[in-house]
GROMACS .gro file of N, CA and C in nm:
model
  336
    1PRO      N    1  10.046  10.910  11.652
    1PRO     CA    2   9.960  10.822  11.570
    1PRO      C    3  10.028  10.783  11.439
    2MET      N    4  10.144  10.720  11.449
    2MET     CA    5  10.212  10.677  11.327
    2MET      C    6  10.154  10.545  11.279
    3ASN      N    7  10.080  10.476  11.366
    3ASN     CA    8  10.034  10.342  11.333
    3ASN      C    9   9.892  10.342  11.278
    4LEU      N   10   9.844  10.456  11.233
    4LEU     CA   11   9.711  10.462  11.172
    4LEU      C   12   9.711  10.375  11.048
    5ARG      N   13   9.608  10.295  11.033
    5ARG     CA   14   9.591  10.220  10.908
    5ARG      C   15   9.492  10.298  10.823
    6LEU      N   16   9.543  10.362  10.722
    6LEU     CA   17   9.458  10.447  10.639
    6LEU      C   18   9.429  10.380  10.505
    7TRP      N   19   9.309  10.405  10.457
    7TRP     CA   20   9.266  10.351  10.328
    7TRP      C   21   9.213  10.467  10.245
    8ARG      N   22   9.232  10.457  10.114
    8ARG     CA   23   9.179  10.561  10.026
    8ARG      C   24   9.074  10.500   9.935
    9VAL      N   25   8.964  10.571   9.916
    9VAL     CA   26   8.854  10.523   9.833
    9VAL      C   27   8.889  10.546   9.686
   10VAL      N   28   8.896  10.439   9.609
   10VAL     CA   29   8.926  10.451   9.466
   10VAL      C   30   8.805  10.414   9.380
   11GLY      N   31   8.706  10.353   9.442
   11GLY     CA   32   8.586  10.313   9.368
   11GLY      C   33   8.478  10.421   9.373
   12GLY      N   34   8.368  10.397   9.304
   12GLY     CA   35   8.252  10.484   9.314
   12GLY      C   36   8.258  10.611   9.231
   13GLY      N   37   8.357  10.619   9.141
   13GLY     CA   38   8.370  10.741   9.060
   13GLY      C   39   8.246  10.773   8.979
   14ALA      N   40   8.181  10.669   8.927
   14ALA     CA   41   8.065  10.691   8.839
   14ALA      C   42   7.936  10.707   8.917
   15THR      N   43   7.938  10.668   9.046
   15THR     CA   44   7.814  10.663   9.123
   15THR      C   45   7.813  10.762   9.238
   16GLY      N   46   7.913  10.848   9.246
   16GLY     CA   47   7.916  10.946   9.354
   16GLY      C   48   7.962  10.888   9.486
   17GLY      N   49   8.041  10.782   9.479
   17GLY     CA   50   8.095  10.724   9.602
   17GLY      C   51   8.056  10.579   9.619
   18ILE      N   52   8.102  10.520   9.729
   18ILE     CA   53   8.072  10.379   9.753
   18ILE      C   54   7.972  10.365   9.868
   19ILE      N   55   7.898  10.254   9.865
   19ILE     CA   56   7.791  10.230   9.961
   19ILE      C   57   7.846  10.205  10.101
   20VAL      N   58   7.784  10.270  10.198
   20VAL     CA   59   7.820  10.251  10.340
   20VAL      C   60   7.701  10.187  10.410
   21ARG      N   61   7.727  10.086  10.493
   21ARG     CA   62   7.620  10.023  10.569
   21ARG      C   63   7.642  10.043  10.719
   22GLU      N   64   7.530  10.030  10.794
   22GLU     CA   65   7.535  10.051  10.939
   22GLU      C   66   7.615   9.944  11.010
   23GLY      N   67   7.608   9.821  10.959
   23GLY     CA   68   7.673   9.709  11.026
   23GLY      C   69   7.763   9.632  10.933
   24GLN      N   70   7.832   9.533  10.989
   24GLN     CA   71   7.923   9.451  10.909
   24GLN      C   72   7.847   9.371  10.804
   25SER      N   73   7.725   9.330  10.839
   25SER     CA   74   7.647   9.245  10.748
   25SER      C   75   7.604   9.322  10.624
   26LEU      N   76   7.609   9.253  10.508
   26LEU     CA   77   7.562   9.315  10.383
   26LEU      C   78   7.411   9.334  10.386
   27ALA      N   79   7.345   9.270  10.483
   27ALA     CA   80   7.200   9.284  10.496
   27ALA      C   81   7.163   9.404  10.583
   28SER      N   82   7.263   9.465  10.648
   28SER     CA   83   7.232   9.578  10.736
   28SER      C   84   7.196   9.702  10.653
   29ALA      N   85   7.133   9.797  10.718
   29ALA     CA   86   7.078   9.913  10.648
   29ALA      C   87   7.188   9.994  10.578
   30GLN      N   88   7.155  10.036  10.456
   30GLN     CA   89   7.247  10.120  10.378
   30GLN      C   90   7.226  10.266  10.419
   31LEU      N   91   7.336  10.338  10.444
   31LEU     CA   92   7.324  10.479  10.480
   31LEU      C   93   7.288  10.561  10.355
   32GLU      N   94   7.218  10.672  10.377
   32GLU     CA   95   7.177  10.756  10.264
   32GLU      C   96   7.296  10.813  10.189
   33GLU      N   97   7.394  10.858  10.267
   33GLU     CA   98   7.510  10.923  10.207
   33GLU      C   99   7.612  10.817  10.167
   34ARG      N  100   7.682  10.840  10.057
   34ARG     CA  101   7.789  10.749  10.017
   34ARG      C  102   7.924  10.805  10.061
   35LEU      N  103   8.021  10.715  10.070
   35LEU     CA  104   8.158  10.756  10.102
   35LEU      C  105   8.224  10.800   9.972
   36ALA      N  106   8.270  10.926   9.968
   36ALA     CA  107   8.315  10.987   9.843
   36ALA      C  108   8.443  10.923   9.790
   37THR      N  109   8.451  10.914   9.658
   37THR     CA  110   8.575  10.873   9.593
   37THR      C  111   8.686  10.969   9.635
   38ASP      N  112   8.804  10.916   9.663
   38ASP     CA  113   8.922  10.994   9.707
   38ASP      C  114   8.919  11.028   9.856
   39ALA      N  115   8.812  10.991   9.926
   39ALA     CA  116   8.812  11.011  10.071
   39ALA      C  117   8.918  10.920  10.132
   40VAL      N  118   8.975  10.963  10.244
   40VAL     CA  119   9.071  10.879  10.317
   40VAL      C  120   9.007  10.844  10.451
   41VAL      N  121   9.008  10.714  10.483
   41VAL     CA  122   8.945  10.668  10.606
   41VAL      C  123   9.045  10.590  10.691
   42GLU      N  124   9.018  10.589  10.820
   42GLU     CA  125   9.101  10.517  10.915
   42GLU      C  126   9.034  10.385  10.948
   43GLU      N  127   9.111  10.278  10.946
   43GLU     CA  128   9.057  10.146  10.976
   43GLU      C  129   9.030  10.133  11.125
   44VAL      N  130   8.905  10.096  11.160
   44VAL     CA  131   8.870  10.073  11.299
   44VAL      C  132   8.867   9.922  11.325
   45GLU      N  133   8.812   9.849  11.229
   45GLU     CA  134   8.793   9.706  11.244
   45GLU      C  135   8.790   9.648  11.104
   46PHE      N  136   8.839   9.526  11.090
   46PHE     CA  137   8.842   9.464  10.957
   46PHE      C  138   8.795   9.321  10.971
   47VAL      N  139   8.683   9.288  10.909
   47VAL     CA  140   8.626   9.153  10.922
   47VAL      C  141   8.581   9.102  10.786
   48GLY      N  142   8.643   8.995  10.741
   48GLY     CA  143   8.598   8.927  10.620
   48GLY      C  144   8.577   9.017  10.499
   49GLY      N  145   8.676   9.098  10.469
   49GLY     CA  146   8.665   9.183  10.351
   49GLY      C  147   8.581   9.308  10.372
   50ARG      N  148   8.533   9.325  10.495
   50ARG     CA  149   8.453   9.444  10.528
   50ARG      C  150   8.532   9.530  10.625
   51LEU      N  151   8.522   9.660  10.604
   51LEU     CA  152   8.601   9.755  10.682
   51LEU      C  153   8.510   9.850  10.759
   52ARG      N  154   8.529   9.856  10.891
   52ARG     CA  155   8.460   9.960  10.969
   52ARG      C  156   8.558  10.076  10.978
   53TYR      N  157   8.514  10.192  10.937
   53TYR     CA  158   8.607  10.303  10.924
   53TYR      C  159   8.563  10.424  11.005
   54GLN      N  160   8.658  10.515  11.021
   54GLN     CA  161   8.634  10.648  11.077
   54GLN      C  162   8.683  10.744  10.969
   55LEU      N  163   8.600  10.839  10.929
   55LEU     CA  164   8.637  10.931  10.821
   55LEU      C  165   8.757  11.016  10.861
   56HIS      N  166   8.854  11.025  10.772
   56HIS     CA  167   8.977  11.100  10.798
   56HIS      C  168   8.972  11.231  10.719
   57THR      N  169   8.964  11.220  10.587
   57THR     CA  170   8.945  11.339  10.502
   57THR      C  171   8.851  11.300  10.389
   58GLY      N  172   8.779  11.399  10.336
   58GLY     CA  173   8.688  11.374  10.224
   58GLY      C  174   8.543  11.372  10.270
   59GLY      N  175   8.455  11.337  10.179
   59GLY     CA  176   8.312  11.343  10.206
   59GLY      C  177   8.253  11.207  10.236
   60GLY      N  178   8.143  11.209  10.313
   60GLY     CA  179   8.072  11.085  10.341
   60GLY      C  180   8.040  11.071  10.489
   61PRO      N  181   7.972  10.962  10.524
   61PRO     CA  182   7.937  10.939  10.665
   61PRO      C  183   8.064  10.930  10.750
   62VAL      N  184   8.055  10.975  10.875
   62VAL     CA  185   8.172  10.979  10.963
   62VAL      C  186   8.222  10.838  10.994
   63THR      N  187   8.128  10.744  11.003
   63THR     CA  188   8.168  10.606  11.029
   63THR      C  189   8.067  10.513  10.965
   64GLY      N  190   8.106  10.388  10.950
   64GLY     CA  191   8.019  10.288  10.888
   64GLY      C  192   8.102  10.172  10.838
   65TRP      N  193   8.037  10.081  10.766
   65TRP     CA  194   8.104   9.963  10.711
   65TRP      C  195   8.103   9.969  10.559
   66VAL      N  196   8.216   9.939  10.498
   66VAL     CA  197   8.225   9.936  10.352
   66VAL      C  198   8.293   9.805  10.309
   67SER      N  199   8.270   9.767  10.184
   67SER     CA  200   8.339   9.651  10.126
   67SER      C  201   8.467   9.699  10.059
   68LEU      N  202   8.573   9.620  10.073
   68LEU     CA  203   8.700   9.657  10.008
   68LEU      C  204   8.693   9.638   9.858
   69ARG      N  205   8.613   9.541   9.815
   69ARG     CA  206   8.601   9.518   9.670
   69ARG      C  207   8.461   9.470   9.636
   70LEU      N  208   8.424   9.487   9.511
   70LEU     CA  209   8.295   9.439   9.463
   70LEU      C  210   8.303   9.289   9.441
   71PRO      N  211   8.187   9.220   9.437
   71PRO     CA  212   8.189   9.076   9.412
   71PRO      C  213   8.265   9.040   9.284
   72ALA      N  214   8.258   9.127   9.185
   72ALA     CA  215   8.327   9.101   9.058
   72ALA      C  216   8.479   9.119   9.071
   73GLY      N  217   8.523   9.172   9.187
   73GLY     CA  218   8.667   9.183   9.210
   73GLY      C  219   8.722   9.324   9.198
   74LYS      N  220   8.637   9.419   9.156
   74LYS     CA  221   8.686   9.556   9.144
   74LYS      C  222   8.719   9.613   9.282
   75GLN      N  223   8.840   9.668   9.295
   75GLN     CA  224   8.888   9.721   9.422
   75GLN      C  225   8.819   9.856   9.451
   76LEU      N  226   8.766   9.872   9.572
   76LEU     CA  227   8.697   9.996   9.609
   76LEU      C  228   8.783  10.085   9.699
   77LEU      N  229   8.869  10.022   9.778
   77LEU     CA  230   8.961  10.099   9.864
   77LEU      C  231   9.100  10.038   9.853
   78ILE      N  232   9.201  10.125   9.863
   78ILE     CA  233   9.339  10.077   9.866
   78ILE      C  234   9.407  10.129   9.991
   79ARG      N  235   9.503  10.051  10.042
   79ARG     CA  236   9.581  10.096  10.156
   79ARG      C  237   9.655  10.222  10.118
   80SER      N  238   9.648  10.321  10.203
   80SER     CA  239   9.719  10.445  10.178
   80SER      C  240   9.835  10.451  10.277
   81PRO      N  241   9.960  10.437  10.229
   81PRO     CA  242  10.071  10.434  10.323
   81PRO      C  243  10.079  10.564  10.404
   82ASP      N  244  10.042  10.673  10.341
   82ASP     CA  245  10.046  10.802  10.408
   82ASP      C  246   9.942  10.889  10.342
   83ALA      N  247   9.834  10.914  10.413
   83ALA     CA  248   9.722  10.987  10.352
   83ALA      C  249   9.764  11.124  10.304
   84LYS      N  250   9.854  11.187  10.378
   84LYS     CA  251   9.898  11.322  10.341
   84LYS      C  252   9.971  11.316  10.206
   85ALA      N  253  10.058  11.219  10.194
   85ALA     CA  254  10.131  11.202  10.068
   85ALA      C  255  10.033  11.173   9.955
   86ALA      N  256   9.934  11.090   9.985
   86ALA     CA  257   9.835  11.056   9.883
   86ALA      C  258   9.759  11.180   9.839
   87ALA      N  259   9.721  11.263   9.937
   87ALA     CA  260   9.646  11.383   9.905
   87ALA      C  261   9.732  11.480   9.823
   88GLU      N  262   9.859  11.493   9.862
   88GLU     CA  263   9.948  11.584   9.789
   88GLU      C  264   9.971  11.536   9.647
   89SER      N  265   9.986  11.405   9.630
   89SER     CA  266  10.012  11.354   9.496
   89SER      C  267   9.891  11.377   9.406
   90VAL      N  268   9.770  11.374   9.467
   90VAL     CA  269   9.650  11.402   9.387
   90VAL      C  270   9.651  11.548   9.343
   91ASP      N  271   9.686  11.638   9.436
   91ASP     CA  272   9.688  11.781   9.404
   91ASP      C  273   9.785  11.811   9.290
   92GLU      N  274   9.898  11.742   9.288
   92GLU     CA  275   9.998  11.770   9.187
   92GLU      C  276   9.965  11.706   9.054
   93GLY      N  277   9.856  11.628   9.052
   93GLY     CA  278   9.817  11.565   8.927
   93GLY      C  279   9.906  11.451   8.886
   94TRP      N  280   9.976  11.392   8.983
   94TRP     CA  281  10.059  11.276   8.948
   94TRP      C  282   9.969  11.156   8.923
   95PRO      N  283  10.010  11.071   8.833
   95PRO     CA  284   9.926  10.956   8.796
   95PRO      C  285   9.909  10.861   8.913
   96THR      N  286   9.796  10.792   8.915
   96THR     CA  287   9.767  10.701   9.025
   96THR      C  288   9.790  10.557   8.983
   97HIS      N  289   9.837  10.534   8.861
   97HIS     CA  290   9.862  10.397   8.816
   97HIS      C  291  10.011  10.381   8.784
   98PRO      N  292  10.062  10.258   8.787
   98PRO     CA  293  10.203  10.238   8.751
   98PRO      C  294  10.226  10.280   8.607
   99LEU      N  295  10.335  10.350   8.584
   99LEU     CA  296  10.360  10.405   8.452
   99LEU      C  297  10.461  10.322   8.373
  100SER      N  298  10.443  10.321   8.243
  100SER     CA  299  10.545  10.264   8.155
  100SER      C  300  10.656  10.368   8.141
  101GLU      N  301  10.768  10.328   8.086
  101GLU     CA  302  10.880  10.422   8.072
  101GLU      C  303  10.842  10.541   7.984
  102GLU      N  304  10.765  10.515   7.877
  102GLU     CA  305  10.724  10.625   7.789
  102GLU      C  306  10.639  10.725   7.867
  103GLU      N  307  10.548  10.673   7.948
  103GLU     CA  308  10.459  10.763   8.023
  103GLU      C  309  10.540  10.846   8.124
  104TRP      N  310  10.641  10.782   8.184
  104TRP     CA  311  10.726  10.856   8.278
  104TRP      C  312  10.796  10.971   8.206
  105GLU      N  313  10.849  10.940   8.086
  105GLU     CA  314  10.917  11.043   8.006
  105GLU      C  315  10.824  11.162   7.986
  106GLN      N  316  10.702  11.133   7.942
  106GLN     CA  317  10.604  11.240   7.916
  106GLN      C  318  10.575  11.316   8.044
  107GLN      N  319  10.554  11.243   8.153
  107GLN     CA  320  10.521  11.306   8.281
  107GLN      C  321  10.634  11.400   8.324
  108LEU      N  322  10.757  11.353   8.313
  108LEU     CA  323  10.871  11.433   8.360
  108LEU      C  324  10.893  11.554   8.269
  109GLN      N  325  10.871  11.535   8.139
  109GLN     CA  326  10.887  11.648   8.046
  109GLN      C  327  10.782  11.754   8.072
  110SER      N  328  10.657  11.711   8.096
  110SER     CA  329  10.551  11.809   8.118
  110SER      C  330  10.571  11.882   8.251
  111ASP      N  331  10.654  11.825   8.338
  111ASP     CA  332  10.676  11.887   8.469
  111ASP      C  333  10.779  11.999   8.464
  112ARG      N  334  10.867  11.994   8.366
  112ARG     CA  335  10.975  12.094   8.361
  112ARG      C  336  10.925  12.232   8.322
   0.00000   0.00000   0.00000
């Protein structure tokens, strides 16, 4: 299974996760449980900015439909090239945003 398309949840930090719906339609029923921030999901189907997923790691419904971004443009999920690498980088406390040279210096110094 090298061809898994994995996504990582980056949204929902303030709300306990992102909204999951039963169907592709935004009018379909919302599930009680939210998909947890930092969860990694496997892409099952992708239609018009909506993702049907299968839970890989993390908390939330085992399957359902989520939006990749909010109407305002805020990204809710990002492609995870390798979920294992993503999970390990989180454990090590490595930054999740592109760093400036100064920030890299600080990061590398604090690592020694």
